[in-house]
PDB file of C-alpha atoms in Angstrom:
ATOM      1  CA  SER Q   1      -1.638   6.712  -1.377  1.00 43.00           C
ATOM      2  CA  ARG Q   2       1.990   6.712  -2.287  1.00 49.00           C
ATOM      3  CA  GLY Q   3       2.743   8.543  -5.475  1.00 53.00           C
ATOM      4  CA  LEU Q   4       5.708   8.150  -7.740  1.00 54.00           C
ATOM      5  CA  GLY Q   5       7.763  10.613  -5.764  1.00 53.00           C
ATOM      6  CA  ASP Q   6      11.482  10.865  -5.219  1.00 51.00           C
ATOM      7  CA  GLY Q   7      11.697   7.200  -4.304  1.00 59.00           C
ATOM      8  CA  TYR Q   8       9.742   5.979  -7.302  1.00 61.00           C
ATOM      9  CA  LYS Q   9      12.760   4.301  -8.884  1.00 63.00           C
ATOM     10  CA  ARG Q  10      12.925   1.950  -5.901  1.00 80.00           C
ATOM     11  CA  GLN Q  11       9.224   1.144  -6.102  1.00 90.00           C
ATOM     12  CA  THR Q  12       8.093  -2.135  -7.561  1.00 94.00           C
ATOM     13  CA  LEU Q  13       5.219  -2.950  -9.876  1.00 95.00           C
ATOM     14  CA  ASP Q  14       3.391  -4.237  -6.782  1.00 96.00           C
ATOM     15  CA  ASP Q  15       3.846  -0.833  -5.091  1.00 95.00           C
ATOM     16  CA  VAL Q  16       2.496   1.090  -8.080  1.00 94.00           C
ATOM     17  CA  SER Q  17      -0.369  -1.361  -8.579  1.00 95.00           C
ATOM     18  CA  ALA Q  18      -1.430  -1.013  -4.947  1.00 95.00           C
ATOM     19  CA  ALA Q  19      -0.978   2.764  -4.767  1.00 93.00           C
ATOM     20  CA  TYR Q  20      -2.950   3.455  -7.936  1.00 92.00           C
ATOM     21  CA  LYS Q  21      -5.299   0.448  -7.845  1.00 94.00           C
ATOM     22  CA  VAL Q  22      -4.193  -0.578 -11.330  1.00 95.00           C
ATOM     23  CA  PRO Q  23      -3.702  -4.264 -12.153  1.00 96.00           C
ATOM     24  CA  ILE Q  24      -0.069  -5.113 -12.917  1.00 97.00           C
ATOM     25  CA  ALA Q  25      -1.213  -6.871 -16.106  1.00 97.00           C
ATOM     26  CA  GLU Q  26      -2.700  -3.588 -17.339  1.00 96.00           C
ATOM     27  CA  ILE Q  27       0.555  -1.712 -16.711  1.00 96.00           C
ATOM     28  CA  LEU Q  28       2.556  -4.405 -18.495  1.00 97.00           C
ATOM     29  CA  ALA Q  29       0.179  -4.449 -21.467  1.00 96.00           C
ATOM     30  CA  ALA Q  30       0.145  -0.653 -21.774  1.00 95.00           C
ATOM     31  CA  PHE Q  31       3.929  -0.577 -22.185  1.00 95.00           C
ATOM     32  CA  ASN Q  32       4.372  -3.864 -24.093  1.00 94.00           C
ATOM     33  CA  LEU Q  33       6.328  -5.359 -21.203  1.00 95.00           C
ATOM     34  CA  PRO Q  34       6.477  -9.155 -20.826  1.00 95.00           C
ATOM     35  CA  ALA Q  35       3.251 -10.466 -19.282  1.00 95.00           C
ATOM     36  CA  ASN Q  36       5.250 -12.671 -16.901  1.00 96.00           C
ATOM     37  CA  THR Q  37       7.168  -9.740 -15.367  1.00 96.00           C
ATOM     38  CA  PRO Q  38       7.041 -10.291 -11.570  1.00 97.00           C
ATOM     39  CA  GLY Q  39       5.306  -7.721  -9.379  1.00 96.00           C
ATOM     40  CA  THR Q  40       8.475  -7.526  -7.309  1.00 96.00           C
ATOM     41  CA  THR Q  41      10.353  -5.981 -10.248  1.00 95.00           C
ATOM     42  CA  GLN Q  42      11.643  -2.490  -9.508  1.00 94.00           C
ATOM     43  CA  ILE Q  43      10.377   0.223 -11.836  1.00 92.00           C
ATOM     44  CA  LYS Q  44      13.903   1.454 -12.591  1.00 90.00           C
ATOM     45  CA  SER Q  45      14.950  -1.979 -13.880  1.00 93.00           C
ATOM     46  CA  LEU Q  46      12.205  -1.857 -16.531  1.00 93.00           C
ATOM     47  CA  GLU Q  47      13.355   1.389 -18.127  1.00 91.00           C
ATOM     48  CA  SER Q  48      13.912   1.069 -21.881  1.00 90.00           C
ATOM     49  CA  ASP Q  49      13.127   2.820 -25.148  1.00 88.00           C
ATOM     50  CA  THR Q  50       9.437   2.060 -24.636  1.00 84.00           C
ATOM     51  CA  PHE Q  51       9.112   2.443 -20.870  1.00 91.00           C
ATOM     52  CA  SER Q  52      10.227   5.125 -18.444  1.00 91.00           C
ATOM     53  CA  THR Q  53       9.109   6.355 -15.064  1.00 88.00           C
ATOM     54  CA  ALA Q  54       8.033   9.627 -16.715  1.00 90.00           C
ATOM     55  CA  ASN Q  55       5.873   7.715 -19.201  1.00 92.00           C
ATOM     56  CA  LEU Q  56       4.416   5.644 -16.369  1.00 94.00           C
ATOM     57  CA  ARG Q  57       3.507   8.783 -14.377  1.00 91.00           C
ATOM     58  CA  THR Q  58       1.874  10.331 -17.460  1.00 93.00           C
ATOM     59  CA  TRP Q  59      -0.061   7.142 -18.219  1.00 95.00           C
ATOM     60  CA  LEU Q  60      -1.252   6.777 -14.612  1.00 94.00           C
ATOM     61  CA  ALA Q  61      -2.382  10.415 -14.502  1.00 92.00           C
ATOM     62  CA  ALA Q  62      -4.296  10.045 -17.770  1.00 94.00           C
ATOM     63  CA  ARG Q  63      -5.837   6.759 -16.637  1.00 90.00           C
ATOM     64  CA  LEU Q  64      -6.937   8.294 -13.354  1.00 85.00           C
ATOM     65  CA  GLY Q  65      -8.223  11.402 -15.107  1.00 86.00           C
ATOM     66  CA  SER Q  66      -6.137  13.785 -13.061  1.00 61.00           C
TER      67      SER Q  66
END
């Protein structure tokens, strides 16, 4: 599976959802992002005070127990 490697900022929610087998709705809910955020949204465009790629990686690792 593709991880959040060097190209992670170009990845979309769809990419992360598929790679980690996590529903997009669960990702959005975990970070209080709008529920109607399209899966085609690039991760980098979502970065804010409450969401970052680092936080996403940490959350995915904890969720997957790795």
